Amino acid sequence: MKKKNGKQLNIEKKQECQPRIESQLASICNTVLELRTWHQDMHHALGWIACWFFFPVAVPLVSGVAYSTWLDMEERGYDFLGVFGSFILGPLIFFSFTLGYGIFNMRLLKKHSFLRLNHHQQFVYAVMNNQVYGSAWADVKVKITSNMGIYGDVAEFREVVSFTLPPLDNHAGSKKPVKVSVVANADVRVNESLNDSCIQVWEYIRHFMQNGPSELSIPRESSTPGDYSYISLNPSLAWLKHRPIPVFRLSPSSLFQWILFPIVFAWKFIFLVPNLVAEWIWHGLFKVVPGPKVNFPEESFIGCENCITSILLEKIFKPDELELEYEEAKKRLGFI
């Protein structure tokens, strides 16, 4: 799939589709909608993969090479190049491409924020590279285009809703606008196509900014279990995400899922320990790597109360529910 330029979207035009969103949703309330961005997802994926390769691959490989070199030098004599290459240069290279690359991506991830849309203010905010960008909703420039990303184990171009936002601070280091993108839905349901996915995400955003959240639904799969946990999972939430049982978070609803059951279970069981170790390393980096230097402007938080996040949704969804009306979610949480 080639990258496409896309065309400008009309914020007034209602799309002929059901507004729907999935794991892009970070939080929602009467005033504010926060969405995960392509930049966050990309740096999280690259950093987490680098951490995954640290213990299962880098540590055993470097240790094995160092040990075999040590045994060889005991027989043939010690030399500077052998010691330097096996015990200094080799570990430095492997650890730089794993743990070092994980730290690099965590630093970049923390320089970017969620996309924050304020319905009452009719304003869009984002923090990119430790700089605040934003635009009035009436003036916002939005396109459906495509970006390269990592989705599961595959790197490919996928459709995104791309916002072009100028800097809010006239004295900021960069005067150029930036593109803040939200990835399309991954799930295709009955009577839908891949082309519908991005339009559905856009219609969800457009409807929120035009009418508020009252007629919108909240997805069960909004991030992974826990508040903002796609960025960093503590040990208990990491176990909830990677445990072999239940194989599917939702009850199997088709013969195809039952056929996949033993394959997915074996896959999750084999990679359970490496996945948990990777989450532990990534969570540790999240706590030690410095956070963003710039926060959202104070006015962007006005009216932001009783926000519904994924950690709250885990408490109210029934096993067979894929999504929940916003008003029903508030009612179950005791917000109304």
Coordinates of N, CA and C in Angstrom, one line a residue, residues 173-304:
G173 N 10.3 27.2 19.7 CA 11.5 26.9 18.9 C 11.1 26.7 17.5
S174 N 10.0 25.9 17.2 CA 9.6 25.6 15.9 C 8.3 26.3 15.5
K175 N 8.4 27.0 14.4 CA 7.2 27.8 14.0 C 6.4 27.0 13.0
K176 N 6.8 25.9 12.6 CA 6.1 25.1 11.6 C 5.0 24.3 12.2
P177 N 3.8 24.1 11.5 CA 2.8 23.3 11.9 C 3.2 21.8 12.0
V178 N 2.6 21.0 12.8 CA 2.9 19.5 12.8 C 1.6 18.7 12.4
K179 N 1.9 17.5 12.0 CA 0.8 16.6 11.8 C 0.6 15.6 12.9
V180 N -0.6 15.6 13.5 CA -0.9 14.7 14.6 C -2.0 13.7 14.1
S181 N -1.7 12.4 14.1 CA -2.5 11.5 13.4 C -3.1 10.4 14.4
V182 N -4.3 10.0 14.1 CA -5.0 9.0 14.8 C -5.3 7.8 13.9
V183 N -4.8 6.6 14.2 CA -4.9 5.4 13.4 C -6.3 4.9 13.2
A184 N -6.7 4.4 12.1 CA -8.0 3.8 11.9 C -8.3 2.6 12.7
N185 N -9.5 2.2 12.8 CA -9.9 1.0 13.5 C -9.3 -0.2 12.9
A186 N -8.9 -1.2 13.7 CA -8.3 -2.4 13.2 C -9.4 -3.5 12.9
D187 N -10.5 -3.4 13.6 CA -11.5 -4.4 13.5 C -12.5 -4.1 12.4
V188 N -12.8 -5.0 11.6 CA -13.8 -4.8 10.6 C -15.0 -5.7 10.9
R189 N -16.2 -5.1 11.1 CA -17.4 -5.8 11.5 C -18.3 -6.1 10.4
V190 N -19.4 -6.8 10.6 CA -20.3 -7.1 9.6 C -20.8 -5.9 8.8
N191 N -20.9 -6.1 7.5 CA -21.3 -5.0 6.6 C -20.4 -3.8 6.6
E192 N -19.1 -4.0 6.9 CA -18.1 -3.0 6.9 C -17.0 -3.4 6.0
S193 N -16.1 -2.4 5.6 CA -14.9 -2.7 4.9 C -13.8 -1.9 5.5
L194 N -12.6 -2.2 5.1 CA -11.4 -1.5 5.6 C -11.5 0.0 5.3
N195 N -12.2 0.4 4.2 CA -12.3 1.8 3.8 C -13.2 2.5 4.8
D196 N -14.1 1.8 5.4 CA -15.1 2.4 6.4 C -14.4 2.8 7.7
S197 N -13.3 2.1 8.0 CA -12.7 2.2 9.3 C -12.3 3.7 9.7
C198 N -11.5 4.3 8.8 CA -11.0 5.6 9.1 C -12.1 6.6 9.1
I199 N -13.1 6.5 8.2 CA -14.2 7.4 8.2 C -15.0 7.3 9.5
Q200 N -15.1 6.1 10.1 CA -15.8 5.9 11.3 C -15.1 6.6 12.5
V201 N -13.8 6.6 12.5 CA -13.0 7.3 13.5 C -13.2 8.8 13.4
W202 N -13.1 9.3 12.1 CA -13.3 10.7 11.9 C -14.7 11.1 12.3
E203 N -15.8 10.3 12.0 CA -17.1 10.7 12.3 C -17.3 10.7 13.8
Y204 N -16.6 9.8 14.5 CA -16.7 9.8 16.0 C -16.1 11.1 16.5
I205 N -15.0 11.6 16.0 CA -14.4 12.8 16.4 C -15.3 14.0 16.1
R206 N -15.7 14.0 14.8 CA -16.6 15.1 14.4 C -17.8 15.3 15.2
H207 N -18.5 14.1 15.4 CA -19.7 14.1 16.2 C -19.5 14.6 17.6
F208 N -18.4 14.2 18.2 CA -18.1 14.7 19.6 C -17.9 16.2 19.6
M209 N -17.2 16.7 18.7 CA -16.9 18.2 18.7 C -18.2 19.0 18.3
Q210 N -19.1 18.4 17.5 CA -20.3 19.1 17.1 C -21.4 18.9 18.1
N211 N -21.5 17.7 18.7 CA -22.7 17.4 19.5 C -22.4 16.9 20.9
G212 N -21.1 16.7 21.2 CA -20.8 16.2 22.5 C -20.9 14.6 22.5
P213 N -20.7 14.0 23.6 CA -20.5 12.5 23.7 C -21.8 11.8 23.9
S214 N -22.9 12.5 24.1 CA -24.1 11.8 24.6 C -24.6 10.7 23.7
E215 N -24.5 10.8 22.4 CA -25.0 9.7 21.5 C -23.9 8.8 21.0
L216 N -22.7 8.9 21.6 CA -21.6 8.0 21.2 C -21.5 6.8 22.1
S217 N -20.7 5.8 21.6 CA -20.5 4.6 22.3 C -19.0 4.5 22.7
I218 N -18.7 3.8 23.8 CA -17.4 3.6 24.3 C -17.0 2.1 24.0
P219 N -15.8 1.9 23.4 CA -15.5 0.5 23.1 C -14.9 -0.2 24.3
R220 N -15.1 -1.5 24.4 CA -14.5 -2.4 25.4 C -13.0 -2.3 25.3
E221 N -12.5 -2.4 24.1 CA -11.0 -2.5 23.9 C -10.4 -1.1 23.8
S222 N -10.7 -0.2 24.7 CA -10.1 1.1 24.8 C -8.8 0.9 25.5
S223 N -7.7 0.8 24.8 CA -6.4 0.5 25.3 C -6.4 -0.9 25.9
T224 N -5.3 -1.2 26.6 CA -5.3 -2.5 27.3 C -5.7 -2.3 28.7
P225 N -5.9 -3.4 29.6 CA -6.4 -3.2 30.9 C -5.6 -2.2 31.7
G226 N -6.2 -1.1 32.2 CA -5.5 -0.1 33.0 C -5.4 1.2 32.4
D227 N -5.4 2.2 33.2 CA -5.4 3.6 32.8 C -4.1 4.0 32.1
Y228 N -4.2 4.4 30.8 CA -3.0 4.7 30.0 C -2.0 3.6 29.9
S229 N -2.5 2.3 30.1 CA -1.6 1.2 30.3 C -0.9 0.8 29.0
Y230 N -1.3 1.2 27.8 CA -0.6 0.8 26.7 C 0.8 1.4 26.7
I231 N 1.0 2.5 27.5 CA 2.3 3.1 27.6 C 3.2 2.3 28.5
S232 N 2.6 1.9 29.7 CA 3.4 1.2 30.7 C 2.5 0.3 31.6
L233 N 2.8 -1.0 31.6 CA 2.0 -1.9 32.4 C 2.8 -2.3 33.6
N234 N 2.2 -2.1 34.8 CA 2.8 -2.6 36.0 C 2.6 -4.2 36.0
P235 N 3.3 -4.9 36.9 CA 3.3 -6.4 36.9 C 1.9 -7.0 36.9
S236 N 1.0 -6.5 37.7 CA -0.3 -7.1 37.7 C -1.1 -6.9 36.4
L237 N -1.0 -5.7 35.8 CA -1.7 -5.5 34.6 C -1.0 -6.2 33.4
A238 N 0.3 -6.4 33.5 CA 1.1 -7.1 32.5 C 0.6 -8.6 32.5
W239 N 0.3 -9.1 33.7 CA -0.2 -10.5 33.8 C -1.5 -10.6 33.2
L240 N -2.4 -9.6 33.4 CA -3.8 -9.6 32.9 C -3.7 -9.6 31.3
K241 N -2.7 -8.9 30.8 CA -2.6 -8.8 29.3 C -2.1 -10.0 28.7
H242 N -1.1 -10.7 29.3 CA -0.4 -11.8 28.6 C -0.7 -13.2 29.1
R243 N -1.5 -13.3 30.1 CA -1.8 -14.6 30.7 C -2.4 -15.5 29.6
P244 N -2.1 -16.8 29.6 CA -2.6 -17.7 28.6 C -4.1 -17.9 28.7
I245 N -4.7 -17.9 29.9 CA -6.1 -18.1 30.1 C -6.7 -16.8 30.7
P246 N -7.8 -16.3 30.2 CA -8.5 -16.8 29.0 C -7.7 -16.5 27.7
V247 N -7.9 -17.4 26.7 CA -7.2 -17.2 25.5 C -7.7 -15.9 24.8
F248 N -9.0 -15.7 24.8 CA -9.6 -14.6 24.2 C -10.2 -13.8 25.3
R249 N -10.1 -12.4 25.2 CA -10.6 -11.6 26.3 C -12.2 -11.6 26.2
L250 N -12.7 -11.7 25.0 CA -14.1 -11.9 24.9 C -14.5 -13.4 24.6
S251 N -15.7 -13.8 25.0 CA -16.0 -15.2 24.8 C -16.0 -15.6 23.3
P252 N -15.4 -16.7 23.0 CA -15.4 -17.2 21.6 C -16.8 -17.2 21.0
S253 N -16.9 -16.5 19.9 CA -18.3 -16.3 19.3 C -18.4 -17.0 17.9
S254 N -17.3 -17.7 17.5 CA -17.4 -18.3 16.2 C -16.5 -19.5 16.1
L255 N -16.8 -20.4 15.1 CA -16.0 -21.6 15.0 C -14.6 -21.3 14.7
F256 N -14.3 -20.2 14.0 CA -13.0 -19.8 13.7 C -12.1 -19.6 14.9
Q257 N -12.8 -18.9 15.9 CA -12.0 -18.7 17.2 C -11.7 -20.0 17.9
W258 N -12.7 -20.9 17.9 CA -12.4 -22.2 18.5 C -11.3 -23.0 17.8
I259 N -11.2 -22.9 16.5 CA -10.1 -23.5 15.7 C -8.8 -22.9 16.1
L260 N -8.8 -21.6 16.3 CA -7.5 -20.9 16.7 C -7.2 -21.1 18.2
F261 N -8.1 -21.6 19.0 CA -7.9 -21.7 20.4 C -6.6 -22.3 20.8
P262 N -6.3 -23.6 20.3 CA -5.0 -24.2 20.8 C -3.8 -23.5 20.2
I263 N -3.9 -22.9 19.1 CA -2.7 -22.2 18.5 C -2.4 -21.0 19.3
V264 N -3.4 -20.2 19.6 CA -3.2 -18.9 20.3 C -2.8 -19.3 21.8
F265 N -3.3 -20.3 22.4 CA -2.9 -20.7 23.7 C -1.5 -21.1 23.8
A266 N -1.0 -21.9 22.8 CA 0.4 -22.3 22.8 C 1.3 -21.1 22.6
W267 N 0.9 -20.2 21.7 CA 1.7 -19.0 21.4 C 1.8 -18.2 22.7
K268 N 0.7 -18.0 23.4 CA 0.8 -17.1 24.6 C 1.5 -17.8 25.7
F269 N 1.5 -19.1 25.8 CA 2.2 -19.9 26.8 C 3.7 -19.8 26.6
I270 N 4.1 -20.1 25.3 CA 5.5 -20.1 25.0 C 6.2 -18.8 25.2
F271 N 5.5 -17.7 24.9 CA 6.1 -16.4 25.0 C 5.6 -15.6 26.2
L272 N 5.0 -16.3 27.2 CA 4.6 -15.6 28.4 C 5.7 -15.0 29.2
V273 N 6.8 -15.7 29.5 CA 7.9 -15.2 30.3 C 8.6 -14.1 29.5
P274 N 9.0 -14.2 28.2 CA 9.6 -13.1 27.5 C 8.7 -11.9 27.5
N275 N 7.4 -12.1 27.3 CA 6.5 -10.9 27.3 C 6.5 -10.2 28.6
L276 N 6.4 -11.0 29.7 CA 6.3 -10.4 31.0 C 7.6 -9.6 31.4
V277 N 8.8 -10.2 31.0 CA 10.1 -9.6 31.2 C 10.1 -8.3 30.4
A278 N 9.7 -8.3 29.2 CA 9.7 -7.1 28.3 C 8.8 -6.0 29.0
E279 N 7.6 -6.4 29.5 CA 6.8 -5.4 30.1 C 7.4 -4.9 31.4
W280 N 8.1 -5.7 32.1 CA 8.8 -5.3 33.3 C 9.9 -4.3 33.0
I281 N 10.7 -4.5 32.0 CA 11.8 -3.6 31.5 C 11.2 -2.3 31.1
W282 N 10.1 -2.4 30.2 CA 9.5 -1.2 29.7 C 8.9 -0.3 30.8
H283 N 8.2 -1.0 31.8 CA 7.7 -0.3 32.9 C 8.7 0.4 33.7
G284 N 9.9 -0.3 33.9 CA 11.0 0.3 34.6 C 11.5 1.6 33.8
L285 N 11.6 1.5 32.5 CA 12.1 2.7 31.7 C 11.1 3.8 31.9
F286 N 9.8 3.5 31.9 CA 8.8 4.5 32.0 C 8.9 5.3 33.3
K287 N 9.4 4.6 34.4 CA 9.5 5.3 35.7 C 10.8 6.1 35.8
V288 N 11.9 5.7 35.1 CA 13.2 6.4 35.2 C 13.5 7.4 34.1
V289 N 12.9 7.2 32.9 CA 13.1 8.2 31.8 C 12.3 9.5 32.1
P290 N 13.0 10.6 32.0 CA 12.3 11.9 32.3 C 11.0 12.1 31.5
G291 N 10.0 12.7 32.1 CA 8.8 13.0 31.4 C 8.8 14.2 30.6
P292 N 7.6 14.6 30.0 CA 7.5 15.8 29.2 C 7.9 17.0 29.9
K293 N 8.5 18.0 29.2 CA 8.8 19.3 29.8 C 7.7 20.3 29.7
V294 N 6.7 20.0 28.8 CA 5.6 20.9 28.5 C 4.3 20.2 28.8
N295 N 3.4 20.8 29.4 CA 2.0 20.3 29.7 C 1.0 21.0 28.9
F296 N -0.2 20.5 28.8 CA -1.3 21.2 28.2 C -1.6 22.5 28.9
P297 N -2.1 23.5 28.1 CA -2.5 24.8 28.8 C -3.6 24.5 29.8
E298 N -3.6 25.3 30.8 CA -4.6 25.2 31.9 C -6.0 25.2 31.4
E299 N -6.3 26.1 30.4 CA -7.7 26.2 29.9 C -8.2 24.9 29.2
S300 N -7.3 24.1 28.8 CA -7.7 22.8 28.1 C -8.4 21.9 29.1
F301 N -8.2 22.1 30.4 CA -8.7 21.2 31.5 C -10.1 21.7 32.0
I302 N -10.5 22.9 31.6 CA -11.8 23.4 32.1 C -12.9 22.5 31.8
G303 N -13.7 22.1 32.8 CA -14.8 21.2 32.5 C -14.5 19.8 32.4
C304 N -13.2 19.4 32.6 CA -12.8 18.0 32.4 C -13.0 17.3 33.7

